[in-house]
Amino acid sequence: MKSVAIIGAGIAGLTAAFYLKRKGIPVTVYEASGRVGGVIQSLRQDGWLAEFGPNTLLETSPKIGQLVRDAGLQSRRLDPEPKAEARYVVRYQRPFAMPGSPLGFFTTKLFTAGAKLAVLREPFVAPRRDGVEESIAQFVVRRLNQEFLDQAIDALVAGIYAGDPHQLSLTHAFPKLKALEDNYGSLIKGQIFGARDRKKSGEVAKDRAPKFSFDEGLQVLPDMLAAQLGDAVKLDTEVTKLKQTADGWRVATSNGEWEHSAVIYCGTAFKLAEMKVMCGRAALPHSSEIEAAQQHRPTGDKELEPLDLSRFSEIRYPPVASVVLGFRREDVAHPCEGFGMLMPKIEGFKILGTIFSSSLFPNRAPAGHLTLTSYIGGERYPELARLPAEKLVALTCEDLRVLLGVAGKPAFQHCVLYPKAIPQYNVGYGRYRELMNEIENQAAGLFFAGHYRDGVSLGDTIVSGCNIVERVEKFLTTK
Ligand SMILES: Cc1cc2nc3c(=O)[nH]c(=O)nc-3n(C[C@H](O)[C@H](O)[C@H](O)COP(=O)(O)OP(=O)(O)OC[C@H]3O[C@@H](n4cnc5c(N)ncnc54)[C@H](O)[C@@H]3O)c2cc1C
């Protein structure tokens, strides 16, 4: 019976394993740590519910809702409070509600007349067609203006990637924005005329996609998938080496070795760089050799040569500390009704942003209290993320005091450091994606999926896990 090894029990690996198993294909999920979920981490304690990794799942594709239904979790799905729609951006040292309509944009005090004029001018800015890869910062300044970059995009980029807009690639980190310019010549025109195309494909723009979680936090999803996979999930089992054989792959782990017909790598890029992979052809392929190599399988160890995966260690994953604080309602002056607030660097605060967690989902805090989840570090201040917990709490409380009028000590506090949090799809990221394509072509039966390949959002990684199943199934049936 053909079986598949899945490396990594984050959401991408578990999604792939869950659907392969449903198709009757035997799977084993190898997970280096002692728990499932990867960066997803929810903690229930004394009436509080803290999310340290992702807080919400955006339903940008029909595959996401389908997974929830297939996993039997529809009744545990939690949609946010309708009044929690507002998003704030900090300017002039206080949070401003982001305008939700064209009229709101032209009347808001968040942007100056210069920025409003830039929006009116945008449809007339000629699209760039010379094929040069831009950073998101270059793109925004070219199509809009510096104020948009400094006051809005810088904050957004901190909120999504904990990244640097001058480094992040438009093509790889914001492919939908690039497609708007490529297909419609303008962001504004693309917003208006692209709605029909998006409807046809079933995709939903990130700013309009419904977001949700579960009654006991996002951890519910990986836990449920793992429960349905049962013994197929092997915890505390790090995969250290892959060796191609005549029939498939020998997977060497910290707990023993197993044979599989195919392998899906759903770990992190920096761990991939450490893995030893021996396969049937020498040094990394050149495009001309790919076709010849495709069906090549080694017949003995002598034919095996190591793949050089060290380049994946170049992908930057800055550290991020999640600081979850609970306060008595009366100790917070701001109503905190909304999704949360984003922080442009230019405003001089230490936190990258704050999610109003219990405004989104009231069961995140005991009655009469609220939970605020803030992030520190990223590319902006990597050194701050590694501060001890009491310093992180003190820095966060100071920023929240100025911005939200938070007084008094937190009634709940918990910090978690992600030493390598989110991969930065910086300018030039295409070379890593090409490398993955080349390796897949060369090393038949080895596949890549997850946040370092198909987009960093939770939704992207679920779709990545779904899509890889189709490719692996096709490979197994033609093998
Ligand atoms: C702080 C933070 C906040 C975020 N907030 C949001 C949000 O609000 N919304 C959103 O959409 N997205 C958010 N994201 C992003 C999103 O959560 C992740 O991109 C996604 O969960 C990654 O899933 P994954 O399965 O690809 O990888 P991971 O979750 O990183 O899982 C990879 C797993 O592979 C294992 N592994 C690695 N190497 C090996 C090996 N050799 N052998 C065995 N196991 C191995 C690891 O131990 C890990 O468990 C956030 C991320 C972080 C860090």
XYZ file of C-alpha atoms and ligand atoms in Angstrom:
532
model
C 0.000 0.000 0.000
C 1.423 3.399 -0.995
C 1.839 5.658 2.020
C 2.755 9.302 2.461
C 5.017 10.882 5.081
C 4.072 14.388 6.162
C 6.735 16.365 7.971
C 5.295 18.916 10.399
C 1.976 18.919 12.297
C 1.243 22.614 11.757
C -2.038 23.425 10.059
C -0.628 22.804 6.546
C 0.642 19.309 7.399
C -2.498 18.313 9.313
C -4.788 19.546 6.516
C -2.849 17.548 3.924
C -2.812 14.444 6.138
C -6.534 14.730 6.928
C -7.573 14.854 3.263
C -5.130 12.144 2.137
C -6.500 9.861 4.836
C -10.074 10.577 3.724
C -9.046 9.432 0.255
C -7.917 6.122 1.738
C -4.200 6.872 1.432
C -2.212 5.823 4.537
C -0.325 8.729 6.122
C 2.142 9.338 8.925
C 2.670 12.847 10.299
C 6.082 13.383 11.885
C 6.211 16.325 14.310
C 9.415 17.468 16.001
C 7.712 19.100 19.003
C 5.454 17.568 21.635
C 2.239 19.192 20.334
C 0.231 19.782 17.173
C -0.683 23.131 15.611
C 2.766 24.659 14.946
C 2.518 28.401 15.596
C -1.179 28.122 16.547
C -1.305 28.221 20.348
C -4.404 28.863 22.456
C -4.372 28.808 26.251
C -7.464 28.627 28.472
C -6.719 29.713 32.041
C -8.913 31.026 34.875
C -11.676 32.246 32.551
C -9.241 33.866 30.068
C -8.505 32.551 26.600
C -5.200 33.684 25.145
C -4.121 33.249 21.530
C -0.379 33.643 21.099
C -0.095 32.858 17.394
C -2.886 33.626 14.930
C -6.092 35.110 16.386
C -8.461 34.760 13.466
C -8.834 32.711 10.325
C -9.853 34.642 7.198
C -12.199 32.736 4.903
C -10.566 33.804 1.636
C -11.291 30.513 -0.135
C -14.236 28.072 -0.063
C -11.719 25.345 0.895
C -11.371 26.868 4.379
C -15.068 26.607 5.316
C -15.121 23.150 3.737
C -12.283 21.979 6.006
C -14.179 23.232 9.060
C -17.275 21.304 7.962
C -15.324 18.178 7.001
C -13.593 18.202 10.377
C -17.037 18.337 12.063
C -16.342 21.735 13.620
C -19.163 23.826 12.172
C -20.997 23.995 15.512
C -17.831 25.146 17.287
C -17.076 27.892 14.782
C -17.201 31.319 16.407
C -17.933 34.381 14.306
C -16.833 37.752 15.685
C -19.201 40.242 17.229
C -20.666 42.400 14.428
C -19.648 45.593 16.262
C -16.008 44.447 16.182
C -15.528 45.433 12.540
C -13.716 48.748 13.124
C -9.955 48.809 12.636
C -7.835 51.543 14.070
C -4.562 53.028 12.890
C -2.468 55.164 15.196
C -1.730 58.720 14.147
C -0.944 61.843 16.176
C -0.412 59.421 19.109
C -3.995 58.119 19.176
C -6.053 55.444 17.395
C -8.167 56.599 14.436
C -10.921 54.396 12.970
C -10.023 53.367 9.412
C -12.587 54.714 6.975
C -14.951 52.021 5.725
C -16.312 53.820 2.664
C -15.161 56.339 0.009
C -17.100 59.094 1.813
C -15.451 58.112 5.087
C -12.036 58.269 3.423
C -12.527 61.772 2.111
C -13.806 63.083 5.458
C -11.400 61.268 7.845
C -8.726 63.171 9.739
C -6.481 60.101 9.517
C -5.139 61.228 6.144
C -4.183 64.707 4.937
C -5.510 66.388 1.793
C -2.287 65.283 0.035
C -3.087 61.609 0.609
C -6.687 62.096 -0.527
C -5.474 63.752 -3.716
C -3.071 60.856 -4.275
C -6.036 58.446 -4.278
C -7.896 60.567 -6.844
C -4.749 60.593 -9.003
C -3.997 56.854 -8.684
C -6.135 55.616 -11.614
C -4.106 57.913 -13.887
C -0.658 56.716 -12.763
C 0.802 54.607 -15.575
C 1.301 50.942 -14.626
C 4.862 49.678 -14.448
C 5.512 47.099 -17.153
C 9.322 46.722 -17.165
C 9.301 43.512 -15.100
C 11.506 44.929 -12.321
C 10.559 43.462 -8.940
C 9.621 46.228 -6.499
C 9.286 46.335 -2.729
C 5.816 47.157 -1.399
C 7.252 50.516 -0.244
C 8.436 51.445 -3.761
C 5.085 50.423 -5.200
C 3.026 52.460 -2.732
C 5.144 55.595 -3.127
C 4.993 55.249 -6.925
C 1.217 54.740 -7.125
C 0.101 56.763 -4.071
C 2.494 58.740 -1.890
C 4.934 58.687 1.032
C 2.198 59.437 3.564
C 0.328 56.257 2.573
C 3.498 54.282 3.075
C 4.403 55.843 6.435
C 0.933 56.021 7.986
C -0.923 53.045 6.542
C 1.117 50.440 4.650
C 3.979 50.370 7.151
C 1.418 49.579 9.871
C -0.349 46.964 7.761
C 2.927 45.243 6.917
C 3.831 45.135 10.627
C 0.418 43.587 11.327
C 0.627 40.852 8.693
C 4.334 40.019 8.356
C 5.961 41.819 11.296
C 8.017 42.917 8.307
C 9.810 45.836 6.654
C 7.948 47.404 3.696
C 11.272 48.383 2.096
C 12.275 44.701 1.922
C 8.995 42.871 1.312
C 8.362 42.014 -2.319
C 5.222 43.284 -4.017
C 5.216 40.198 -6.269
C 5.617 37.614 -3.528
C 4.163 39.193 -0.384
C 1.272 41.103 -2.004
C 0.544 39.230 -5.242
C -3.079 40.423 -5.330
C -2.040 44.096 -5.315
C 0.401 43.389 -8.119
C -2.333 41.589 -10.068
C -4.604 44.650 -9.721
C -1.983 46.835 -11.399
C -1.099 44.167 -13.997
C -4.711 43.388 -14.929
C -6.505 46.702 -14.492
C -3.674 49.261 -14.626
C -4.661 50.672 -11.223
C -5.558 49.661 -7.672
C -8.756 51.700 -7.633
C -9.909 50.421 -11.016
C -9.011 46.882 -9.965
C -11.045 47.195 -6.759
C -14.089 48.252 -8.778
C -13.809 46.068 -11.866
C -12.118 43.059 -10.223
C -15.113 42.254 -8.007
C -16.780 40.272 -10.816
C -13.647 38.157 -11.465
C -13.210 37.400 -7.756
C -16.840 36.322 -7.506
C -16.329 33.926 -10.419
C -13.287 32.265 -8.832
C -14.935 31.993 -5.397
C -11.975 33.876 -3.875
C -12.687 36.691 -1.431
C -10.417 39.733 -1.007
C -8.667 39.684 2.382
C -10.246 42.952 3.513
C -13.751 41.569 2.865
C -13.291 37.932 3.858
C -15.257 36.770 6.901
C -12.988 36.013 9.829
C -13.654 33.488 12.537
C -12.217 31.327 15.288
C -13.594 28.527 17.490
C -15.207 28.435 20.920
C -11.924 27.416 22.568
C -9.612 29.259 20.161
C -7.901 28.313 16.921
C -6.120 25.363 18.562
C -9.460 23.532 18.232
C -8.812 23.007 14.510
C -5.400 21.272 14.669
C -6.521 19.322 17.755
C -9.590 18.009 15.936
C -7.635 17.115 12.787
C -5.015 15.324 14.908
C -7.731 13.459 16.841
C -9.142 12.157 13.563
C -5.664 11.120 12.412
C -5.107 9.206 15.673
C -1.913 7.122 15.793
C -0.829 8.482 12.415
C 0.556 11.561 14.218
C 3.958 10.909 15.767
C 4.953 13.668 18.211
C 8.517 14.338 19.421
C 9.747 12.832 16.164
C 12.003 15.129 14.182
C 12.802 14.123 10.621
C 16.527 14.533 10.079
C 17.204 12.770 6.812
C 15.413 11.699 3.649
C 16.873 9.129 1.307
C 15.367 8.316 -2.052
C 14.984 4.585 -2.735
C 13.849 2.538 -5.694
C 10.274 2.556 -4.290
C 10.026 5.955 -2.666
C 11.682 7.534 0.357
C 13.367 6.351 3.544
C 12.502 8.802 6.305
C 15.018 8.921 9.155
C 13.781 10.491 12.395
C 14.907 10.954 15.978
C 12.816 7.813 16.757
C 13.619 5.420 13.930
C 13.298 5.017 10.172
C 10.295 4.348 7.957
C 9.632 3.859 4.219
C 7.027 5.880 2.315
C 6.068 6.315 -1.337
C 6.025 10.113 -1.103
C 6.985 12.856 1.346
C 5.388 16.274 1.907
C 7.558 18.766 3.759
C 5.273 21.054 5.812
C 7.866 22.301 8.305
C 9.711 25.615 8.316
C 12.255 26.868 5.785
C 15.019 27.133 8.410
C 14.531 23.497 9.468
C 14.476 22.436 5.833
C 17.932 23.970 5.441
C 19.207 21.634 8.192
C 17.765 18.453 6.704
C 19.929 15.964 4.818
C 18.261 14.871 1.616
C 19.885 12.264 -0.577
C 18.364 11.746 -3.957
C 19.004 10.279 -7.353
C 20.795 13.160 -8.985
C 23.735 15.341 -8.223
C 23.826 19.030 -7.399
C 20.732 21.110 -7.794
C 19.159 20.846 -11.212
C 19.484 23.251 -14.095
C 16.242 23.719 -15.988
C 17.522 21.809 -19.019
C 18.143 18.747 -16.878
C 14.831 18.721 -15.096
C 12.903 16.742 -17.648
C 15.567 14.080 -17.913
C 15.762 13.853 -14.154
C 12.044 13.657 -13.563
C 11.580 9.937 -13.799
C 15.045 9.110 -12.585
C 15.103 6.862 -9.539
C 18.230 5.503 -7.950
C 18.839 1.776 -7.933
C 21.476 1.796 -5.241
C 23.098 4.055 -2.646
C 26.028 4.734 -4.935
C 23.830 6.790 -7.225
C 22.612 9.040 -4.392
C 23.921 12.533 -3.949
C 23.011 15.191 -1.369
C 20.772 18.109 -2.259
C 22.121 21.457 -1.166
C 19.278 22.910 0.900
C 21.417 25.441 2.757
C 19.990 28.369 0.779
C 16.685 28.036 2.639
C 18.472 29.295 5.756
C 18.694 32.714 4.048
C 14.924 33.215 4.420
C 14.444 35.675 7.244
C 12.094 34.800 10.118
C 12.280 37.710 12.606
C 11.348 37.042 16.250
C 7.950 38.140 17.575
C 6.752 38.181 21.181
C 3.010 37.897 21.819
C 1.929 39.750 24.933
C -1.584 38.861 26.083
C -2.883 41.118 28.823
C -6.219 41.133 30.646
C -7.593 44.245 32.363
C -10.646 45.187 34.366
C -13.040 46.987 32.039
C -13.042 50.089 34.221
C -9.230 50.321 33.958
C -9.378 50.973 30.188
C -10.661 54.357 29.000
C -10.981 53.469 25.296
C -14.091 51.436 24.356
C -11.854 48.965 22.436
C -14.750 48.068 20.167
C -13.267 46.741 16.965
C -10.671 44.357 15.596
C -7.669 46.202 16.943
C -5.134 48.894 16.146
C -2.182 48.977 13.766
C 0.986 50.896 14.494
C 3.100 52.810 11.974
C 6.772 52.946 13.004
C 6.807 56.711 12.553
C 4.534 57.073 15.621
C 7.382 55.898 17.872
C 5.640 53.186 19.952
C 7.235 49.836 20.777
C 4.292 47.525 20.056
C 3.616 46.504 16.450
C -0.117 46.479 17.023
C -2.859 45.252 19.338
C -5.862 43.008 18.792
C -8.950 43.771 20.866
C -9.369 40.034 21.429
C -12.373 40.043 23.754
C -14.167 42.624 21.650
C -13.932 40.175 18.728
C -14.829 37.121 20.820
C -16.286 37.960 24.250
C -15.414 34.529 25.701
C -11.710 35.546 25.678
C -12.132 37.347 29.036
C -14.180 36.853 32.232
C -17.198 39.147 32.712
C -16.245 42.757 33.405
C -12.771 42.336 31.852
C -11.115 42.631 28.462
C -8.192 40.983 26.729
C -5.688 42.881 24.595
C -3.162 40.934 22.518
C -0.095 42.946 21.458
C 2.986 42.016 19.449
C 6.561 43.212 19.941
C 9.622 42.679 17.729
C 9.496 41.733 14.074
C 11.876 43.337 11.579
C 11.160 46.685 13.247
C 12.584 45.906 16.710
C 13.896 42.306 16.714
C 15.946 42.872 19.865
C 12.850 43.843 21.889
C 11.080 40.530 21.231
C 13.724 38.702 23.277
C 13.298 40.826 26.419
C 12.191 39.012 29.584
C 8.432 38.742 30.113
C 8.227 41.450 32.809
C 9.941 43.970 30.486
C 7.632 43.034 27.600
C 4.609 43.569 29.846
C 5.971 46.915 31.079
C 6.671 48.190 27.529
C 3.248 47.093 26.352
C 1.442 48.618 29.329
C 3.218 51.930 28.737
C 2.111 52.059 25.067
C -1.429 50.990 25.974
C -1.579 53.654 28.680
C -0.889 56.415 26.129
C -3.017 54.967 23.337
C -6.009 53.419 25.099
C -5.918 55.034 28.511
C -5.092 51.759 30.260
C -4.575 52.280 33.999
C -3.849 49.783 36.734
C -2.074 46.461 36.611
C -3.083 43.624 34.294
C -5.354 41.033 35.888
C -3.944 38.428 33.473
C -0.627 38.360 31.667
C 1.122 35.805 29.520
C 3.943 36.256 26.990
C 5.153 33.797 24.356
C 8.256 34.333 22.237
C 8.328 33.022 18.680
C 12.102 33.126 18.056
C 11.489 32.620 14.319
C 7.935 33.732 13.674
C 6.963 34.563 10.089
C 8.993 34.133 6.867
C 9.695 37.386 5.058
C 8.761 37.210 1.394
C 11.389 39.828 0.570
C 12.437 41.053 -2.881
C 14.097 38.067 -4.581
C 11.935 35.467 -2.791
C 11.214 33.955 -6.195
C 14.575 32.169 -6.138
C 13.456 30.044 -3.181
C 10.164 29.216 -4.847
C 12.009 28.269 -8.033
C 14.346 26.102 -6.000
C 11.372 24.243 -4.523
C 9.914 23.712 -7.998
C 13.264 22.429 -9.236
C 13.700 20.041 -6.319
C 10.168 18.701 -6.775
C 10.946 18.094 -10.435
C 14.221 16.432 -9.664
C 13.353 14.383 -6.604
C 10.209 12.522 -7.669
C 7.806 12.110 -4.746
C 9.143 14.959 -2.591
C 6.695 17.862 -2.194
C 6.663 21.201 -0.377
C 3.680 22.969 1.210
C 2.962 25.511 3.920
C 3.653 29.076 4.988
C 7.102 29.397 3.367
C 5.751 28.495 -0.064
C 2.141 29.538 -0.658
C 1.539 32.591 1.552
C 1.843 33.220 5.280
C -1.772 33.573 6.418
C -3.528 30.698 8.125
C -5.988 30.582 5.220
C -3.138 30.427 2.696
C -1.547 27.513 4.556
C -4.834 25.586 4.696
C -5.304 26.070 0.939
C -1.668 25.014 0.449
C -2.371 21.806 2.422
C -5.512 21.125 0.341
C -3.790 21.749 -2.990
C -0.791 19.550 -2.294
C -3.145 16.599 -1.740
C -4.288 16.760 -5.360
C -0.679 16.780 -6.604
C 0.417 13.918 -4.356
C -2.610 11.814 -5.282
C -1.830 12.321 -8.979
C 1.793 11.345 -8.371
C 0.792 8.160 -6.541
C -1.630 7.061 -9.255
C 0.883 7.597 -12.071
C 3.859 6.113 -10.189
C 2.693 35.383 16.184
C 1.953 34.999 14.920
C 0.703 35.545 14.666
C 0.000 35.197 13.499
N -1.248 35.726 13.290
C -1.974 35.321 12.217
C -3.346 35.711 12.084
O -3.918 36.384 12.957
N -4.013 35.297 10.979
C -3.426 34.515 10.039
O -4.091 34.187 9.041
N -2.154 34.080 10.154
C -1.411 34.451 11.225
N -0.139 33.984 11.402
C 0.447 33.096 10.380
C -0.063 31.653 10.428
O -0.457 31.318 11.720
C 1.035 30.675 9.967
O 1.598 31.074 8.739
C 0.529 29.244 9.808
O -0.151 28.820 10.975
C 1.728 28.341 9.493
O 1.304 26.993 9.376
P 2.291 25.888 8.832
O 1.635 24.571 9.042
O 2.723 26.225 7.451
O 3.643 25.996 9.705
P 3.923 25.913 11.265
O 2.769 26.298 12.080
O 5.210 26.637 11.469
O 4.163 24.352 11.512
C 5.322 23.692 11.081
C 5.526 22.469 11.984
O 6.579 21.679 11.431
C 7.359 21.163 12.485
N 8.662 20.789 11.934
C 9.585 21.607 11.331
N 10.643 20.874 10.908
C 10.388 19.594 11.232
C 11.106 18.369 11.053
N 12.301 18.327 10.475
N 10.556 17.210 11.512
C 9.342 17.229 12.113
N 8.617 18.367 12.312
C 9.134 19.516 11.880
C 7.390 22.301 13.505
O 7.708 21.826 14.793
C 5.963 22.842 13.395
O 5.107 22.223 14.314
C 0.587 34.289 12.574
C 1.845 33.727 12.840
C 2.524 34.054 14.007
C 3.867 33.436 14.290
